[in-house]
PDB file of C-alpha atoms in Angstrom:
ATOM      1  CA  UNK V   1      70.632  26.367 201.976  1.00 47.00           C
ATOM      2  CA  UNK V   2      70.092  30.022 202.876  1.00 47.00           C
ATOM      3  CA  UNK V   3      66.627  30.947 204.550  1.00 54.00           C
ATOM      4  CA  UNK V   4      64.951  34.188 203.613  1.00 50.00           C
ATOM      5  CA  UNK V   5      63.153  36.603 205.744  1.00 54.00           C
ATOM      6  CA  UNK V   6      59.564  36.720 204.247  1.00 46.00           C
ATOM      7  CA  UNK V   7      58.712  39.588 206.674  1.00 45.00           C
ATOM      8  CA  UNK V   8      58.718  42.284 203.799  1.00 43.00           C
ATOM      9  CA  UNK V   9      59.046  40.070 200.617  1.00 44.00           C
ATOM     10  CA  UNK V  10      56.774  38.787 198.196  1.00 43.00           C
ATOM     11  CA  UNK V  11      55.257  35.455 197.668  1.00 42.00           C
ATOM     12  CA  UNK V  12      58.415  34.247 195.751  1.00 42.00           C
ATOM     13  CA  UNK V  13      60.688  34.972 198.663  1.00 43.00           C
ATOM     14  CA  UNK V  14      60.146  31.214 200.046  1.00 51.00           C
ATOM     15  CA  UNK V  15      62.608  28.791 198.995  1.00 59.00           C
ATOM     16  CA  UNK V  16      61.097  25.750 197.667  1.00 63.00           C
ATOM     17  CA  UNK V  17      61.161  22.555 199.914  1.00 67.00           C
ATOM     18  CA  UNK V  18      62.551  19.336 198.384  1.00 70.00           C
ATOM     19  CA  UNK V  19      59.571  17.317 199.898  1.00 79.00           C
ATOM     20  CA  UNK V  20      55.866  17.870 201.022  1.00 89.00           C
ATOM     21  CA  UNK V  21      55.093  19.328 204.298  1.00 91.00           C
ATOM     22  CA  UNK V  22      54.602  16.850 207.236  1.00 94.00           C
ATOM     23  CA  UNK V  23      52.445  17.682 209.800  1.00 94.00           C
ATOM     24  CA  UNK V  24      53.104  17.597 213.498  1.00 94.00           C
ATOM     25  CA  UNK V  25      50.660  15.244 214.723  1.00 91.00           C
ATOM     26  CA  UNK V  26      51.720  12.671 211.706  1.00 92.00           C
ATOM     27  CA  UNK V  27      55.053  12.871 213.729  1.00 93.00           C
ATOM     28  CA  UNK V  28      54.413  12.935 217.346  1.00 88.00           C
ATOM     29  CA  UNK V  29      51.585  10.136 216.731  1.00 86.00           C
ATOM     30  CA  UNK V  30      53.891   8.007 214.625  1.00 81.00           C
ATOM     31  CA  UNK V  31      55.905   5.026 215.539  1.00 77.00           C
ATOM     32  CA  UNK V  32      59.496   6.156 216.898  1.00 78.00           C
ATOM     33  CA  UNK V  33      61.359   3.240 214.920  1.00 81.00           C
ATOM     34  CA  UNK V  34      59.495   4.091 211.410  1.00 87.00           C
ATOM     35  CA  UNK V  35      60.429   8.035 212.006  1.00 90.00           C
ATOM     36  CA  UNK V  36      64.239   7.865 212.924  1.00 92.00           C
ATOM     37  CA  UNK V  37      66.219   8.534 209.868  1.00 93.00           C
ATOM     38  CA  UNK V  38      63.346  10.262 207.873  1.00 94.00           C
ATOM     39  CA  UNK V  39      63.877  13.449 206.215  1.00 94.00           C
ATOM     40  CA  UNK V  40      60.899  15.830 206.540  1.00 95.00           C
ATOM     41  CA  UNK V  41      59.402  19.456 205.902  1.00 96.00           C
ATOM     42  CA  UNK V  42      58.021  21.103 208.999  1.00 96.00           C
ATOM     43  CA  UNK V  43      56.264  24.325 209.874  1.00 95.00           C
ATOM     44  CA  UNK V  44      54.415  26.331 212.261  1.00 93.00           C
ATOM     45  CA  UNK V  45      55.421  28.718 215.255  1.00 90.00           C
ATOM     46  CA  UNK V  46      57.835  28.419 217.715  1.00 92.00           C
ATOM     47  CA  UNK V  47      56.225  28.133 221.257  1.00 87.00           C
ATOM     48  CA  UNK V  48      59.201  28.278 223.257  1.00 88.00           C
ATOM     49  CA  UNK V  49      62.972  28.666 221.997  1.00 91.00           C
ATOM     50  CA  UNK V  50      66.280  28.581 224.041  1.00 92.00           C
ATOM     51  CA  UNK V  51      69.797  29.035 222.869  1.00 94.00           C
ATOM     52  CA  UNK V  52      72.294  26.459 224.585  1.00 93.00           C
ATOM     53  CA  UNK V  53      76.285  25.580 224.388  1.00 92.00           C
ATOM     54  CA  UNK V  54      77.149  29.180 224.530  1.00 91.00           C
ATOM     55  CA  UNK V  55      75.027  30.018 221.419  1.00 92.00           C
ATOM     56  CA  UNK V  56      76.237  27.008 219.179  1.00 95.00           C
ATOM     57  CA  UNK V  57      72.747  25.611 218.911  1.00 97.00           C
ATOM     58  CA  UNK V  58      69.081  26.375 219.934  1.00 96.00           C
ATOM     59  CA  UNK V  59      66.169  24.190 220.971  1.00 96.00           C
ATOM     60  CA  UNK V  60      62.853  25.354 219.656  1.00 96.00           C
ATOM     61  CA  UNK V  61      59.393  23.955 220.300  1.00 93.00           C
ATOM     62  CA  UNK V  62      57.421  24.035 217.719  1.00 95.00           C
ATOM     63  CA  UNK V  63      53.557  23.774 216.772  1.00 90.00           C
ATOM     64  CA  UNK V  64      51.533  23.787 213.276  1.00 91.00           C
ATOM     65  CA  UNK V  65      48.094  23.604 215.065  1.00 84.00           C
ATOM     66  CA  UNK V  66      47.516  19.978 213.936  1.00 86.00           C
ATOM     67  CA  UNK V  67      47.594  18.686 217.456  1.00 84.00           C
ATOM     68  CA  UNK V  68      48.405  20.025 221.014  1.00 82.00           C
ATOM     69  CA  UNK V  69      51.703  18.600 221.243  1.00 87.00           C
ATOM     70  CA  UNK V  70      54.886  20.232 220.285  1.00 91.00           C
ATOM     71  CA  UNK V  71      58.057  19.145 218.456  1.00 95.00           C
ATOM     72  CA  UNK V  72      61.246  19.583 219.496  1.00 95.00           C
ATOM     73  CA  UNK V  73      63.646  21.318 216.909  1.00 96.00           C
ATOM     74  CA  UNK V  74      67.500  21.638 217.223  1.00 97.00           C
ATOM     75  CA  UNK V  75      69.187  24.448 215.050  1.00 97.00           C
ATOM     76  CA  UNK V  76      72.922  24.857 214.845  1.00 97.00           C
ATOM     77  CA  UNK V  77      74.159  28.540 214.669  1.00 96.00           C
ATOM     78  CA  UNK V  78      75.641  26.944 211.802  1.00 96.00           C
ATOM     79  CA  UNK V  79      72.484  26.599 209.739  1.00 96.00           C
ATOM     80  CA  UNK V  80      70.783  29.772 210.899  1.00 96.00           C
ATOM     81  CA  UNK V  81      71.032  33.018 213.106  1.00 95.00           C
ATOM     82  CA  UNK V  82      69.662  31.875 216.058  1.00 96.00           C
ATOM     83  CA  UNK V  83      68.396  34.971 217.355  1.00 93.00           C
ATOM     84  CA  UNK V  84      66.025  35.540 214.571  1.00 94.00           C
ATOM     85  CA  UNK V  85      64.548  31.522 215.373  1.00 95.00           C
ATOM     86  CA  UNK V  86      64.356  31.576 219.485  1.00 92.00           C
ATOM     87  CA  UNK V  87      61.704  34.199 220.528  1.00 90.00           C
ATOM     88  CA  UNK V  88      58.303  32.902 220.813  1.00 86.00           C
ATOM     89  CA  UNK V  89      55.756  33.742 217.837  1.00 85.00           C
ATOM     90  CA  UNK V  90      58.244  32.974 215.152  1.00 92.00           C
ATOM     91  CA  UNK V  91      57.188  31.109 212.354  1.00 92.00           C
ATOM     92  CA  UNK V  92      59.560  29.118 210.463  1.00 96.00           C
ATOM     93  CA  UNK V  93      59.749  26.347 207.998  1.00 96.00           C
ATOM     94  CA  UNK V  94      62.492  23.725 208.113  1.00 96.00           C
ATOM     95  CA  UNK V  95      63.673  20.579 206.904  1.00 96.00           C
ATOM     96  CA  UNK V  96      65.811  17.974 208.571  1.00 96.00           C
ATOM     97  CA  UNK V  97      66.211  14.588 209.761  1.00 96.00           C
ATOM     98  CA  UNK V  98      64.116  12.967 212.545  1.00 96.00           C
ATOM     99  CA  UNK V  99      66.252  11.791 215.026  1.00 94.00           C
ATOM    100  CA  UNK V 100      66.302   9.569 218.413  1.00 92.00           C
ATOM    101  CA  UNK V 101      66.329  12.084 221.433  1.00 89.00           C
ATOM    102  CA  UNK V 102      69.049  10.922 224.441  1.00 85.00           C
ATOM    103  CA  UNK V 103      67.618   8.509 227.156  1.00 82.00           C
ATOM    104  CA  UNK V 104      65.431   9.931 229.613  1.00 77.00           C
ATOM    105  CA  UNK V 105      64.074  12.793 227.397  1.00 78.00           C
ATOM    106  CA  UNK V 106      60.451  13.687 226.971  1.00 81.00           C
ATOM    107  CA  UNK V 107      60.190  13.340 223.419  1.00 83.00           C
ATOM    108  CA  UNK V 108      59.790  10.229 221.502  1.00 88.00           C
ATOM    109  CA  UNK V 109      61.684  11.640 218.524  1.00 93.00           C
ATOM    110  CA  UNK V 110      63.054  15.163 217.552  1.00 95.00           C
ATOM    111  CA  UNK V 111      64.038  16.972 214.235  1.00 96.00           C
ATOM    112  CA  UNK V 112      67.777  17.892 213.380  1.00 97.00           C
ATOM    113  CA  UNK V 113      67.466  20.832 211.230  1.00 97.00           C
ATOM    114  CA  UNK V 114      69.666  21.102 207.920  1.00 96.00           C
ATOM    115  CA  UNK V 115      68.250  23.842 206.597  1.00 95.00           C
ATOM    116  CA  UNK V 116      65.835  26.834 207.393  1.00 95.00           C
ATOM    117  CA  UNK V 117      63.498  27.431 204.610  1.00 95.00           C
ATOM    118  CA  UNK V 118      61.393  30.316 205.581  1.00 94.00           C
ATOM    119  CA  UNK V 119      61.589  32.715 208.501  1.00 95.00           C
ATOM    120  CA  UNK V 120      58.513  34.801 209.680  1.00 93.00           C
ATOM    121  CA  UNK V 121      60.305  37.061 212.780  1.00 92.00           C
ATOM    122  CA  UNK V 122      58.738  38.806 215.474  1.00 86.00           C
ATOM    123  CA  UNK V 123      59.990  41.320 217.881  1.00 84.00           C
ATOM    124  CA  UNK V 124      59.941  40.074 221.220  1.00 77.00           C
ATOM    125  CA  UNK V 125      59.089  43.434 223.005  1.00 77.00           C
ATOM    126  CA  UNK V 126      55.876  43.960 220.864  1.00 74.00           C
ATOM    127  CA  UNK V 127      54.442  40.382 220.564  1.00 67.00           C
ATOM    128  CA  UNK V 128      51.314  40.044 222.823  1.00 60.00           C
ATOM    129  CA  UNK V 129      51.744  36.107 223.785  1.00 64.00           C
ATOM    130  CA  UNK V 130      54.278  35.520 226.328  1.00 62.00           C
ATOM    131  CA  UNK V 131      55.215  32.064 227.401  1.00 64.00           C
ATOM    132  CA  UNK V 132      52.954  32.640 230.616  1.00 63.00           C
ATOM    133  CA  UNK V 133      49.637  31.333 231.375  1.00 68.00           C
ATOM    134  CA  UNK V 134      46.997  33.679 229.776  1.00 64.00           C
ATOM    135  CA  UNK V 135      43.516  34.706 230.823  1.00 68.00           C
ATOM    136  CA  UNK V 136      40.638  34.866 228.354  1.00 69.00           C
ATOM    137  CA  UNK V 137      40.166  38.170 228.887  1.00 68.00           C
ATOM    138  CA  UNK V 138      43.570  39.161 227.811  1.00 64.00           C
ATOM    139  CA  UNK V 139      43.275  36.977 224.575  1.00 66.00           C
ATOM    140  CA  UNK V 140      39.957  38.921 223.990  1.00 70.00           C
ATOM    141  CA  UNK V 141      41.983  41.748 222.691  1.00 69.00           C
ATOM    142  CA  UNK V 142      44.108  39.462 220.234  1.00 68.00           C
ATOM    143  CA  UNK V 143      41.872  37.688 218.131  1.00 62.00           C
ATOM    144  CA  UNK V 144      44.008  36.874 215.287  1.00 60.00           C
ATOM    145  CA  UNK V 145      46.562  35.319 217.568  1.00 63.00           C
ATOM    146  CA  UNK V 146      44.341  33.031 220.051  1.00 66.00           C
ATOM    147  CA  UNK V 147      44.246  30.404 218.072  1.00 64.00           C
ATOM    148  CA  UNK V 148      48.057  30.123 219.026  1.00 64.00           C
ATOM    149  CA  UNK V 149      47.324  29.153 222.703  1.00 70.00           C
ATOM    150  CA  UNK V 150      46.378  25.537 224.004  1.00 67.00           C
ATOM    151  CA  UNK V 151      43.120  26.915 225.610  1.00 71.00           C
ATOM    152  CA  UNK V 152      41.635  27.920 222.305  1.00 70.00           C
ATOM    153  CA  UNK V 153      43.277  25.005 220.466  1.00 71.00           C
ATOM    154  CA  UNK V 154      41.511  22.504 222.723  1.00 74.00           C
ATOM    155  CA  UNK V 155      38.468  23.910 222.610  1.00 74.00           C
ATOM    156  CA  UNK V 156      38.469  24.137 218.720  1.00 74.00           C
ATOM    157  CA  UNK V 157      39.643  20.103 218.931  1.00 72.00           C
ATOM    158  CA  UNK V 158      36.717  19.301 221.137  1.00 79.00           C
ATOM    159  CA  UNK V 159      34.071  21.230 219.202  1.00 77.00           C
ATOM    160  CA  UNK V 160      35.641  19.413 215.664  1.00 74.00           C
ATOM    161  CA  UNK V 161      35.327  15.991 217.608  1.00 76.00           C
ATOM    162  CA  UNK V 162      31.685  16.471 218.773  1.00 79.00           C
ATOM    163  CA  UNK V 163      30.643  17.896 215.588  1.00 77.00           C
ATOM    164  CA  UNK V 164      32.268  14.612 213.462  1.00 74.00           C
ATOM    165  CA  UNK V 165      30.599  12.432 216.005  1.00 77.00           C
ATOM    166  CA  UNK V 166      27.024  13.941 215.582  1.00 75.00           C
ATOM    167  CA  UNK V 167      27.170  13.289 211.761  1.00 73.00           C
ATOM    168  CA  UNK V 168      28.709  10.003 212.071  1.00 71.00           C
ATOM    169  CA  UNK V 169      25.677   8.613 214.670  1.00 73.00           C
ATOM    170  CA  UNK V 170      23.195  10.974 212.961  1.00 71.00           C
ATOM    171  CA  UNK V 171      24.077   9.300 209.316  1.00 66.00           C
ATOM    172  CA  UNK V 172      24.400  12.998 208.137  1.00 68.00           C
ATOM    173  CA  UNK V 173      26.733  13.946 205.271  1.00 64.00           C
ATOM    174  CA  UNK V 174      28.188  17.637 206.013  1.00 61.00           C
ATOM    175  CA  UNK V 175      28.530  19.368 202.459  1.00 61.00           C
ATOM    176  CA  UNK V 176      30.868  22.250 202.591  1.00 57.00           C
ATOM    177  CA  UNK V 177      30.086  25.628 200.490  1.00 54.00           C
ATOM    178  CA  UNK V 178      33.058  25.126 198.061  1.00 52.00           C
ATOM    179  CA  UNK V 179      31.782  21.412 197.279  1.00 45.00           C
ATOM    180  CA  UNK V 180      28.261  23.007 196.366  1.00 47.00           C
ATOM    181  CA  UNK V 181      29.847  26.090 194.226  1.00 47.00           C
ATOM    182  CA  UNK V 182      31.858  23.341 192.243  1.00 48.00           C
ATOM    183  CA  UNK V 183      29.177  21.405 191.590  1.00 46.00           C
ATOM    184  CA  UNK V 184      27.155  24.360 189.857  1.00 46.00           C
ATOM    185  CA  UNK V 185      30.602  25.764 188.405  1.00 45.00           C
ATOM    186  CA  UNK V 186      29.479  24.357 185.022  1.00 47.00           C
ATOM    187  CA  UNK V 187      26.226  26.075 184.881  1.00 47.00           C
ATOM    188  CA  UNK V 188      27.355  29.299 186.032  1.00 45.00           C
ATOM    189  CA  UNK V 189      30.128  30.969 184.097  1.00 46.00           C
ATOM    190  CA  UNK V 190      31.267  32.982 187.758  1.00 48.00           C
ATOM    191  CA  UNK V 191      30.701  29.991 189.981  1.00 48.00           C
ATOM    192  CA  UNK V 192      28.151  31.374 192.331  1.00 48.00           C
ATOM    193  CA  UNK V 193      24.829  30.073 193.000  1.00 45.00           C
ATOM    194  CA  UNK V 194      22.216  31.128 190.738  1.00 48.00           C
ATOM    195  CA  UNK V 195      19.115  32.586 192.303  1.00 46.00           C
ATOM    196  CA  UNK V 196      16.536  30.239 190.530  1.00 48.00           C
ATOM    197  CA  UNK V 197      18.297  27.445 191.844  1.00 49.00           C
ATOM    198  CA  UNK V 198      15.938  25.540 194.335  1.00 54.00           C
ATOM    199  CA  UNK V 199      17.338  23.461 196.979  1.00 55.00           C
ATOM    200  CA  UNK V 200      16.194  20.152 195.315  1.00 62.00           C
ATOM    201  CA  UNK V 201      18.404  21.117 192.001  1.00 61.00           C
ATOM    202  CA  UNK V 202      21.521  21.423 194.521  1.00 57.00           C
ATOM    203  CA  UNK V 203      20.869  18.038 195.949  1.00 62.00           C
ATOM    204  CA  UNK V 204      20.226  16.548 192.876  1.00 65.00           C
ATOM    205  CA  UNK V 205      23.641  17.953 191.711  1.00 61.00           C
ATOM    206  CA  UNK V 206      25.316  16.323 194.701  1.00 59.00           C
ATOM    207  CA  UNK V 207      24.001  13.265 193.585  1.00 64.00           C
ATOM    208  CA  UNK V 208      25.184  13.063 190.423  1.00 63.00           C
ATOM    209  CA  UNK V 209      28.691  14.228 191.483  1.00 56.00           C
ATOM    210  CA  UNK V 210      28.544  11.097 193.509  1.00 56.00           C
ATOM    211  CA  UNK V 211      27.594  12.302 196.924  1.00 52.00           C
ATOM    212  CA  UNK V 212      24.748   9.936 197.787  1.00 52.00           C
ATOM    213  CA  UNK V 213      21.395  10.641 199.244  1.00 50.00           C
ATOM    214  CA  UNK V 214      21.769  13.803 201.750  1.00 47.00           C
TER     215      UNK V 214
END
């Protein structure tokens, strides 16, 4: 299956995967014996990439933001041009089979790519986030890319966990704005919260929707 470069194409440029995408966190945290042999589709950004075997294949460290750990991905040159995949920051969607790595490897499982579905290439000379350790002062200038760094990702995971524990131990229910809009959508044609609707009316609508007492 030939991959398409989506850097300058429309939404219809992506090839349709044969199965739903799997988060990397579900792979690295799973039992090795249950994962080996499974066919999966994974996507994310290349943290590091290097060609091996005189350019016959490449190792990619892929991260999708679902956890701090990376998934090692192996791509043969016959599957896709390696020069498009190895630069740090490249966005890819790949499909392949999970395999057990050689004895002594750090990873419990790795992905042998059978097809590259999407590639969002980057220019290595212009991509602002190299593999080296970056200071917070440096990251301030690249707000749209900070979430790809481990420093910011760790902070965000910690905030999510603390927020979750606060709600659990305080018996709170977190209701997102999208849920409130969906509850009132039957009463408002454009889906926006009407000005005359009071807080008690919103809570009552949520109870009717099965949310329970808040």
